[in-house]
Short mmCIF file of C-alpha atoms in Angstrom, two decimals:
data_model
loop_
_atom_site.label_atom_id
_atom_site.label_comp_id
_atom_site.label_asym_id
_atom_site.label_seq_id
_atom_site.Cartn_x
_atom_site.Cartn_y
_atom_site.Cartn_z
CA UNK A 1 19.38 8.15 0.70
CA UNK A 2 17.40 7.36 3.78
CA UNK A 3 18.32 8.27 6.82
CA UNK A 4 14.98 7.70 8.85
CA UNK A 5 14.80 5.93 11.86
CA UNK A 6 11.96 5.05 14.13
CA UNK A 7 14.16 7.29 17.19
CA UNK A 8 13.75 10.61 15.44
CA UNK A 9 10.77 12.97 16.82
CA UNK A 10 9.17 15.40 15.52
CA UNK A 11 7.83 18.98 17.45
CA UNK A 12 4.49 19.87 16.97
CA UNK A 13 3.17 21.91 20.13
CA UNK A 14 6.46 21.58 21.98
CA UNK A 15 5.56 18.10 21.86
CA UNK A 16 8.01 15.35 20.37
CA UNK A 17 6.52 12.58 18.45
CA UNK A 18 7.69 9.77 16.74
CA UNK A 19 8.66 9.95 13.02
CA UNK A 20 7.82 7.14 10.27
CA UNK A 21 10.44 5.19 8.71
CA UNK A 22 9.10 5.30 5.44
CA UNK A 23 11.72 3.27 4.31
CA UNK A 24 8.66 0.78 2.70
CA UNK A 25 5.46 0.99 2.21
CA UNK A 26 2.27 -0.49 0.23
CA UNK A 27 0.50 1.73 -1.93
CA UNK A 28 -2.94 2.74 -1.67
CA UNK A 29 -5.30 0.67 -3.60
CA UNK A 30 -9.49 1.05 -4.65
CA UNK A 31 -11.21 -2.57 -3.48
CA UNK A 32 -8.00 -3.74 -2.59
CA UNK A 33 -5.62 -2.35 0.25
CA UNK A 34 -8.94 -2.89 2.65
CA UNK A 35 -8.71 -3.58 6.13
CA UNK A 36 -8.58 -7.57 5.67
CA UNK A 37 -5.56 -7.00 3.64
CA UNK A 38 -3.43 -5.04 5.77
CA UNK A 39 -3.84 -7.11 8.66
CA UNK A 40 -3.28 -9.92 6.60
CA UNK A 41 0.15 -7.67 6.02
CA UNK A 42 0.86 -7.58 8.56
CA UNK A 43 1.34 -11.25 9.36
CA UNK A 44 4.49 -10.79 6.61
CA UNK A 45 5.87 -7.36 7.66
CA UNK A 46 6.07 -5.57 11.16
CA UNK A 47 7.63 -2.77 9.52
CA UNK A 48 5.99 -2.00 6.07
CA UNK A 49 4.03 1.26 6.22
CA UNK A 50 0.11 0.26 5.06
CA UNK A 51 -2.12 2.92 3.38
CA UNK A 52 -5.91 2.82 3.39
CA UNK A 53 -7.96 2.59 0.32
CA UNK A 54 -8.68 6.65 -1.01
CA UNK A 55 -11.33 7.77 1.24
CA UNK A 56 -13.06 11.04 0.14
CA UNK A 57 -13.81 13.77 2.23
CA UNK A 58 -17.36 12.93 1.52
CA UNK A 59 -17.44 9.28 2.51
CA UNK A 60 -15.60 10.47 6.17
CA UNK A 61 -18.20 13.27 6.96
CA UNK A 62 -21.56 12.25 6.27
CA UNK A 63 -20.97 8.30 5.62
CA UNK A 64 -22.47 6.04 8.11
CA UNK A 65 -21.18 4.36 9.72
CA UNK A 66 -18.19 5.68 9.96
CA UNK A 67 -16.52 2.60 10.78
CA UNK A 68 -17.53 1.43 7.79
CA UNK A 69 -14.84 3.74 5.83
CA UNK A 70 -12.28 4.54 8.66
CA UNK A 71 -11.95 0.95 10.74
CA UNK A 72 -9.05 -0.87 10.94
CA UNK A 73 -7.26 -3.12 13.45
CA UNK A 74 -4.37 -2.20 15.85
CA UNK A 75 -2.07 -4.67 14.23
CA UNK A 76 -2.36 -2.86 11.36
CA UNK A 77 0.29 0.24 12.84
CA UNK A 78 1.65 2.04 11.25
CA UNK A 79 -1.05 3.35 8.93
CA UNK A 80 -2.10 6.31 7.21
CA UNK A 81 -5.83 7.51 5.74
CA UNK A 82 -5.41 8.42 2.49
CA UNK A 83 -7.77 11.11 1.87
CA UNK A 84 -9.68 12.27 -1.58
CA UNK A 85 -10.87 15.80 -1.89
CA UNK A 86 -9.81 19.67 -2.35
CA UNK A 87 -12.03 21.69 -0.13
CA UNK A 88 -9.54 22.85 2.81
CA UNK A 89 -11.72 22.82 5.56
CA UNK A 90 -13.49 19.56 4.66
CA UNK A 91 -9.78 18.03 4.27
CA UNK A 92 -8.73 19.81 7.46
CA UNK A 93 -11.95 17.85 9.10
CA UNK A 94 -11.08 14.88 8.08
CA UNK A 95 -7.74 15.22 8.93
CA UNK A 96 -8.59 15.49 12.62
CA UNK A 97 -11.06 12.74 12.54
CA UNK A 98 -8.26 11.05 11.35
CA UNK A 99 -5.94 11.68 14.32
CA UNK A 100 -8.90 11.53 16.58
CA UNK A 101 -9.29 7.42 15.15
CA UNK A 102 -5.52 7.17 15.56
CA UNK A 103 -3.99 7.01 12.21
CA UNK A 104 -0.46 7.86 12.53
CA UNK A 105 -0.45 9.99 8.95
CA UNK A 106 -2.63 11.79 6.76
CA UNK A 107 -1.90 11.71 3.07
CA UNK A 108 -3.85 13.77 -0.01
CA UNK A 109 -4.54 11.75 -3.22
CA UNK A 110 -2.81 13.84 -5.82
CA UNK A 111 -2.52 10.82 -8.26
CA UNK A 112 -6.32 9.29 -9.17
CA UNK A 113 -6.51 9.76 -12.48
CA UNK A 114 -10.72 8.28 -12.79
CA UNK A 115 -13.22 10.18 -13.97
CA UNK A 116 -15.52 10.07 -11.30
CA UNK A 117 -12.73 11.78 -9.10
CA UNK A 118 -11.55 14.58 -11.82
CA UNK A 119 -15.34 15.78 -11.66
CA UNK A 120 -15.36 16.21 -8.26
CA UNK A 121 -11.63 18.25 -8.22
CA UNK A 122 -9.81 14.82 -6.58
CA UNK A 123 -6.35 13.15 -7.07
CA UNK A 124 -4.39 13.96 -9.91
CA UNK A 125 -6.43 16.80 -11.86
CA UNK A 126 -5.07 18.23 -8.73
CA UNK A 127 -1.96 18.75 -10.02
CA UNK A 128 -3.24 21.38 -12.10
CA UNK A 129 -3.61 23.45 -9.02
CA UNK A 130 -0.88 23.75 -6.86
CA UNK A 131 -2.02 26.77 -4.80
CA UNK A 132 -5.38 24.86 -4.35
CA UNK A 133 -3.14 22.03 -3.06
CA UNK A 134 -0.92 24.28 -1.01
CA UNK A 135 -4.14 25.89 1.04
CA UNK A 136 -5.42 21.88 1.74
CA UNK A 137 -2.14 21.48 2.90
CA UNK A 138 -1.81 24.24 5.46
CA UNK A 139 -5.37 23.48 6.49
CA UNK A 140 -4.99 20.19 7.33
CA UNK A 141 -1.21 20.70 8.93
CA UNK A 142 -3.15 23.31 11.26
CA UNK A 143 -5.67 20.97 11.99
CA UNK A 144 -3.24 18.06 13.34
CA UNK A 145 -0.27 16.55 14.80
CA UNK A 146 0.37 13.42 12.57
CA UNK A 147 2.31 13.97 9.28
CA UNK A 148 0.24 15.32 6.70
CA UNK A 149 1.79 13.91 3.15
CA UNK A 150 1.08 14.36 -0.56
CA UNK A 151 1.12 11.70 -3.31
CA UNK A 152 1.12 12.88 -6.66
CA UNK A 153 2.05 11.96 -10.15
CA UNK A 154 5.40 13.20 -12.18
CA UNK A 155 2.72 15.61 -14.62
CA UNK A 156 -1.04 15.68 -15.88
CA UNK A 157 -1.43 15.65 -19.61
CA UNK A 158 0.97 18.10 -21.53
CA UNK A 159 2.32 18.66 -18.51
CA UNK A 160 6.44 19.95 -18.72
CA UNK A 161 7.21 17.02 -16.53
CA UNK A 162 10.42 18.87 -15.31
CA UNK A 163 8.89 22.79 -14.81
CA UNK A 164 5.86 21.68 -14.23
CA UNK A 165 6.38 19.37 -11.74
CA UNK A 166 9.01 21.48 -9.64
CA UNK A 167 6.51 24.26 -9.43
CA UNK A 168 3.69 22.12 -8.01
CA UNK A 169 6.60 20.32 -5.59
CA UNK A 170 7.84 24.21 -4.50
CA UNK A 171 4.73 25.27 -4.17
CA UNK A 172 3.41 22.89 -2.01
CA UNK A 173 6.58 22.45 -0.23
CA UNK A 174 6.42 25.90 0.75
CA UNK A 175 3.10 25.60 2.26
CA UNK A 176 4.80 23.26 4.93
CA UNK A 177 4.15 19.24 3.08
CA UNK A 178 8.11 18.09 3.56
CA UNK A 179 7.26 14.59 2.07
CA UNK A 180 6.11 13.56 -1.26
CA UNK A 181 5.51 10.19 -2.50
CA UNK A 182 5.59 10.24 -6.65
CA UNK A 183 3.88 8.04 -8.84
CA UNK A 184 7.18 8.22 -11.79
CA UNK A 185 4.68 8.55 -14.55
CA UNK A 186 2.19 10.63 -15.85
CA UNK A 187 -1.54 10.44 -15.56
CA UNK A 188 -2.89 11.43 -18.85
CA UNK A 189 -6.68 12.17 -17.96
CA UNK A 190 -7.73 12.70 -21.08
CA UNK A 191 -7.45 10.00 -24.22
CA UNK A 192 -6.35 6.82 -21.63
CA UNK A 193 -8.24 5.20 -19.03
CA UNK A 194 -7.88 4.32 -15.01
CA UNK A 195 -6.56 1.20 -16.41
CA UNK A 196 -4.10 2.18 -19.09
CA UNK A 197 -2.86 5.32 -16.76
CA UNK A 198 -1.04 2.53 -14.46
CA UNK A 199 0.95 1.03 -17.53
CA UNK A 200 0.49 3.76 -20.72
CA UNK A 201 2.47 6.20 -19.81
CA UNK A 202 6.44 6.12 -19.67
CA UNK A 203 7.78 5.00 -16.35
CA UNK A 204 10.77 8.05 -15.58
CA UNK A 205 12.27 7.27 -12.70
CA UNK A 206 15.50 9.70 -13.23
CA UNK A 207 13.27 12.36 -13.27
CA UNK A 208 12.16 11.57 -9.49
CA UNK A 209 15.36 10.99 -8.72
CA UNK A 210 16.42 14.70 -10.01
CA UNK A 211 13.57 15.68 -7.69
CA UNK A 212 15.49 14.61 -4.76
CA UNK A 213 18.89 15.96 -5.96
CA UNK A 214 17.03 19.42 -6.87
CA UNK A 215 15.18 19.14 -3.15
CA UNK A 216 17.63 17.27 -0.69
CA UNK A 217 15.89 18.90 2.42
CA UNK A 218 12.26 16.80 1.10
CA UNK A 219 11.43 13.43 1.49
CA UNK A 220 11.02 11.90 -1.71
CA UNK A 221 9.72 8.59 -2.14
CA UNK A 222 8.83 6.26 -5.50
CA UNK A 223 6.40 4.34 -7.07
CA UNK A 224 5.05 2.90 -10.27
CA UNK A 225 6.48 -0.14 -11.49
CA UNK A 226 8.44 -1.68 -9.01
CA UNK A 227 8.42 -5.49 -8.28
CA UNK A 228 11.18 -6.52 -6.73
CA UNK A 229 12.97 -5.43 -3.09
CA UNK A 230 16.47 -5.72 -5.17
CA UNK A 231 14.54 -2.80 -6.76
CA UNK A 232 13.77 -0.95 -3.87
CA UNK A 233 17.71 -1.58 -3.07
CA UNK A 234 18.64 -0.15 -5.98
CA UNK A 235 16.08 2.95 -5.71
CA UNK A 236 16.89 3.73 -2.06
CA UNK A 237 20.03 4.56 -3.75
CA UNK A 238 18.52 8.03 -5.18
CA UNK A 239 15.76 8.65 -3.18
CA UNK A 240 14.25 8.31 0.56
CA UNK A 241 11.59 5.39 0.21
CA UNK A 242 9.59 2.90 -2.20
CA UNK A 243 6.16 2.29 -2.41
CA UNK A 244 5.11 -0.82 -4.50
CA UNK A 245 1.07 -1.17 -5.21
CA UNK A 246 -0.19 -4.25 -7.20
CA UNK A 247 3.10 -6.60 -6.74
CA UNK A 248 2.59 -6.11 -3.24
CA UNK A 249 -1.18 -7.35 -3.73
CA UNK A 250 -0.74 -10.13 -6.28
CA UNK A 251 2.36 -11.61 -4.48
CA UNK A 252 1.97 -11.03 -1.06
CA UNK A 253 4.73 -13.03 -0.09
CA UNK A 254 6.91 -10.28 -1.71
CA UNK A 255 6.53 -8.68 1.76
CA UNK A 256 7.86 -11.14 3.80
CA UNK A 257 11.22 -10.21 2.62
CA UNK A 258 10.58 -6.37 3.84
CA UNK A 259 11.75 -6.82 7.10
CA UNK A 260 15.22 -8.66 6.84
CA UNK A 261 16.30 -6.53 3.76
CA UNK A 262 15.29 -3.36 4.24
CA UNK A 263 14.79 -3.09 8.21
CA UNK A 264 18.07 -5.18 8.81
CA UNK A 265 15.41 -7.56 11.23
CA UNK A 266 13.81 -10.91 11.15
CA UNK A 267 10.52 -10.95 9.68
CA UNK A 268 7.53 -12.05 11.61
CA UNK A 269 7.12 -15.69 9.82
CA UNK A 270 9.51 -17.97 8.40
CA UNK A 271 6.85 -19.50 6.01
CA UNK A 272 3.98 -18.98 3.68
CA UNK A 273 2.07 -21.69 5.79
CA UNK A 274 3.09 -19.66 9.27
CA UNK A 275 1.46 -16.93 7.80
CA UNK A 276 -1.59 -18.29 6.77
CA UNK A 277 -1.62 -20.20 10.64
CA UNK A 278 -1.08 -16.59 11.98
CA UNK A 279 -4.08 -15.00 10.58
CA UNK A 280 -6.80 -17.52 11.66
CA UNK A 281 -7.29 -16.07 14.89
CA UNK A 282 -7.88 -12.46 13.20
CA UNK A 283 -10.26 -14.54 10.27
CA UNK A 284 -12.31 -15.69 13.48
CA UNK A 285 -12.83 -12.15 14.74
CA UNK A 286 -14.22 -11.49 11.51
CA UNK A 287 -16.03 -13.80 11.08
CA UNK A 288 -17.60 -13.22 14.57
CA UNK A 289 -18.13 -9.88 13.55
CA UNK A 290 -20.47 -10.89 10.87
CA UNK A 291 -17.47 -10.77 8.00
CA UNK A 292 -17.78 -12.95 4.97
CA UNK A 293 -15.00 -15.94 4.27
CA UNK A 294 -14.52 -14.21 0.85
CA UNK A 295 -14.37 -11.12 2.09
CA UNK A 296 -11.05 -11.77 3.70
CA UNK A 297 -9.64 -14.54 1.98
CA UNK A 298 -9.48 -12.85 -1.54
CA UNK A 299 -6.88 -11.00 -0.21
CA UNK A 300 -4.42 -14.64 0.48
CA UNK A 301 -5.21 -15.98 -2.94
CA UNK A 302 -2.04 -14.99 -4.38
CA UNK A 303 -0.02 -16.16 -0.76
CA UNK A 304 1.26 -19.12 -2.68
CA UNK A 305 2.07 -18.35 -5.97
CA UNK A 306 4.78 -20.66 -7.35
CA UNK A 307 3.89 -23.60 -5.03
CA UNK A 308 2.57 -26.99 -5.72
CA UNK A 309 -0.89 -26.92 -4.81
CA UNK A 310 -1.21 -22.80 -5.58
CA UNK A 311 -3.82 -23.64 -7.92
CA UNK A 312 -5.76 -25.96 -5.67
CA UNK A 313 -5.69 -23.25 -3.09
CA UNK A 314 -7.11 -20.42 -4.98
CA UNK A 315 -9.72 -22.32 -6.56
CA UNK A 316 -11.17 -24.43 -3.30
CA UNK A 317 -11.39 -20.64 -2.03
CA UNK A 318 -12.34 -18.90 -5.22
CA UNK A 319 -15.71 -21.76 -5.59
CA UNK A 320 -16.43 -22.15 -1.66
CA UNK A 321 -15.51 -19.13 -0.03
CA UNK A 322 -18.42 -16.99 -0.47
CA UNK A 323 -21.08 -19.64 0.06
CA UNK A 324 -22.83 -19.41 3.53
CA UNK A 325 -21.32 -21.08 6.54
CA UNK A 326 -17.78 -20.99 4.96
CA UNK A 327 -15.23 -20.72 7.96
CA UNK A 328 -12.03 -21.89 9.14
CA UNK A 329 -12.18 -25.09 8.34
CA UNK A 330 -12.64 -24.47 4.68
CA UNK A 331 -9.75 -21.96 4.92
CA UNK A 332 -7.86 -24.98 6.71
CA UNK A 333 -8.50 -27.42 3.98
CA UNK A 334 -7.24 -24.52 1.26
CA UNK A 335 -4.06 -25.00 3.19
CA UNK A 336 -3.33 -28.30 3.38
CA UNK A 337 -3.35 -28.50 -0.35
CA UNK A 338 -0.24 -27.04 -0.66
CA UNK A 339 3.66 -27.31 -0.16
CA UNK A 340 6.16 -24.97 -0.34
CA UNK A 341 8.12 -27.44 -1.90
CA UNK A 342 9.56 -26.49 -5.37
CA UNK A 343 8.61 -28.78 -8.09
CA UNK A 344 12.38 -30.04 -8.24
CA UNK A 345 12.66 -30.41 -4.09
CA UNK A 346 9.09 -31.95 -4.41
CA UNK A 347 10.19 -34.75 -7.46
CA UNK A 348 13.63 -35.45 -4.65
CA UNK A 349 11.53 -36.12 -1.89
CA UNK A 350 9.40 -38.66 -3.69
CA UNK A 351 12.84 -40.39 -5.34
CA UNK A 352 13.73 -40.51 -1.69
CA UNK A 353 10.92 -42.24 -0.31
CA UNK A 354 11.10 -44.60 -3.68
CA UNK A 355 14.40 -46.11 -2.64
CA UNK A 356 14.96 -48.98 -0.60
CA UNK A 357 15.76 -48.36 2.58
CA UNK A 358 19.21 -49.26 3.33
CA UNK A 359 20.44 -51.12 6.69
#
């Protein structure tokens, strides 16, 4: 189903600009897609689009500093600010500060289903207000030149999750969004939790894929529940683009695949230890910068997952990491306690080095 390519422009102004293959991309994530992790990322995947954390409207205007909520690293292109909030001119605001710090999209949380956000009219209570969604929408497309995108769940509550959602998608589509990322369940805001809303509720992907059929002139992307990049495959079958959130996270090596499978191109590192090499200069800078070992390196504790030594790894940095003066060369010694060795390949090699050696 998709048919983007990193050629095709855009026109905003008369001017072109390039479009994002949205082929892949990681999902936005509280505490956890931070700027450590995506540039961490990116040491696995040139190609992978990375979202920010959900940054309200709030936290952009009148947090300080502002680098503090909207600072990232070059490497970590292509990125977009996902933004929290439903006033139109504080979202059209941000938007531009967005552009202005160089993000190459803008996308409006239309999924969150916390408390703390429903009470301030953010992320998926949203969906109970398409026209309030369509005005952000316009604002914000006024207000910039980068994509503006909307990420949203299949319904809210007693939701019709077919009506319902194809009036919120028309709607909104008609205001000028042309690409929607969906979250193929739905967040039930009262009776289940932040928590449960990510598992709870009936994964129905069909119905996203209907939304493409029903809309072929949208982008239409997926998400919830997807773990695999045979997955994806098999998804990118029905609809535009996959976005995968905690597998992503948990098994970073997941997106070292991304590249080769998806992209059709080699992927930056051939290992889990090249990786790991790779991102000690950018640990350095960090740390320089007055950064925490803990900080960065929860985000690698799941790097080698499977491996002999996996264990060692996390815990050496789980129990040292955060203690003052940790640095590279604890992070170095986490390393070298593993091998990428399977357990089988691991038991060969030592059956190899039992046997006489033979003249």
């Amino acid at each position: 189903m998709n048919d983007n390519t990193t050629q095709q422009t855009r026109m905003k102004s008369g001017t072109a600009l390039p479009v994002l293959d949205r082929t892949f991309s990681v999902a936005p994530m509280m505490d956890w897609t931070t700027r450590d992790y995506r540039a961490f990322a990116r040491t696995l995947t040139k190609r992978a689009l990375l979202y920010t954390e959900m940054v309200t409207t709030g936290a952009v205007l009148h947090g300080s500093p502002r680098e503090r909520f909207l600072g990232y690293s070059d490497v970590e292109h292509p990125i977009a600010l996902q933004l929290g909030g439903s006033d139109s001119g504080e979202l059209a605001e941000c938007a531009a500060i967005a552009e202005a710090w160089g993000y190459d999209e803008v996308n409006l949380n239309v999924g969150c289903p916390s408390d703390r956000v429903q009470n301030n009219m953010i992320g998926a209570c949203l969906m109970g207000y398409p026209e309030k969604v369509a005005d952000a929408v316009r604002a914000m497309q006024a207000a910039v030149s980068i994509p503006v995108t909307v990420k949203c769940r299949i319904g809210i509550d007693d939701q019709d999750e077919d009506a319902d959602l194809a009036r919120f998608i028309d709607i909104v589509a008609d205001a000028g969004c042309e690409t929607f990322t969906v979250h193929a369940r739905k967040a039930w805001l009262k009776g289940l939790s932040p928590k449960e809303n990510r598992d709870v509720p009936p994964l129905n992907y069909p119905r996203v894929h209907r939304l493409k059929q029903d809309r072929p002139e949208l982008h239409i992307g997926i998400n919830g529940g997807i773990k695999t990049l045979e997955e994806c495959q098999a998804q990118l079958e029905h609809v535009d683009s996959v976005m995968i959130g905690r597998e992503a996270y948990q098994n970073p090596w997941l997106l070292a695949e991304v590249d080769a499978l998806l992209y059709g191109e080699p992927g930056p590192v051939a290992s889990r230890v090249e990786a790991a090499q790779a991102f000690r200069p950018y640990i350095q800078q960090r740390l320089d910068e007055g950064a925490k070992l803990n900080h960065i390196t929860r985000h690698l504790l799941g790097l080698f997952q499977g491996c002999p030594g996996g264990r060692r790894f996390r815990r050496l940095l789980s129990e040292h990491a955060h203690k003052e003066g940790a640095g590279l060369r604890l992070f170095d010694d986490a390393v070298g306690l593993v091998s990428e060795l399977s357990q089988e390949q691991s038991q060969e090699q030592a059956q190899k080095r039992e046997q006489p050696a033979t003249t």
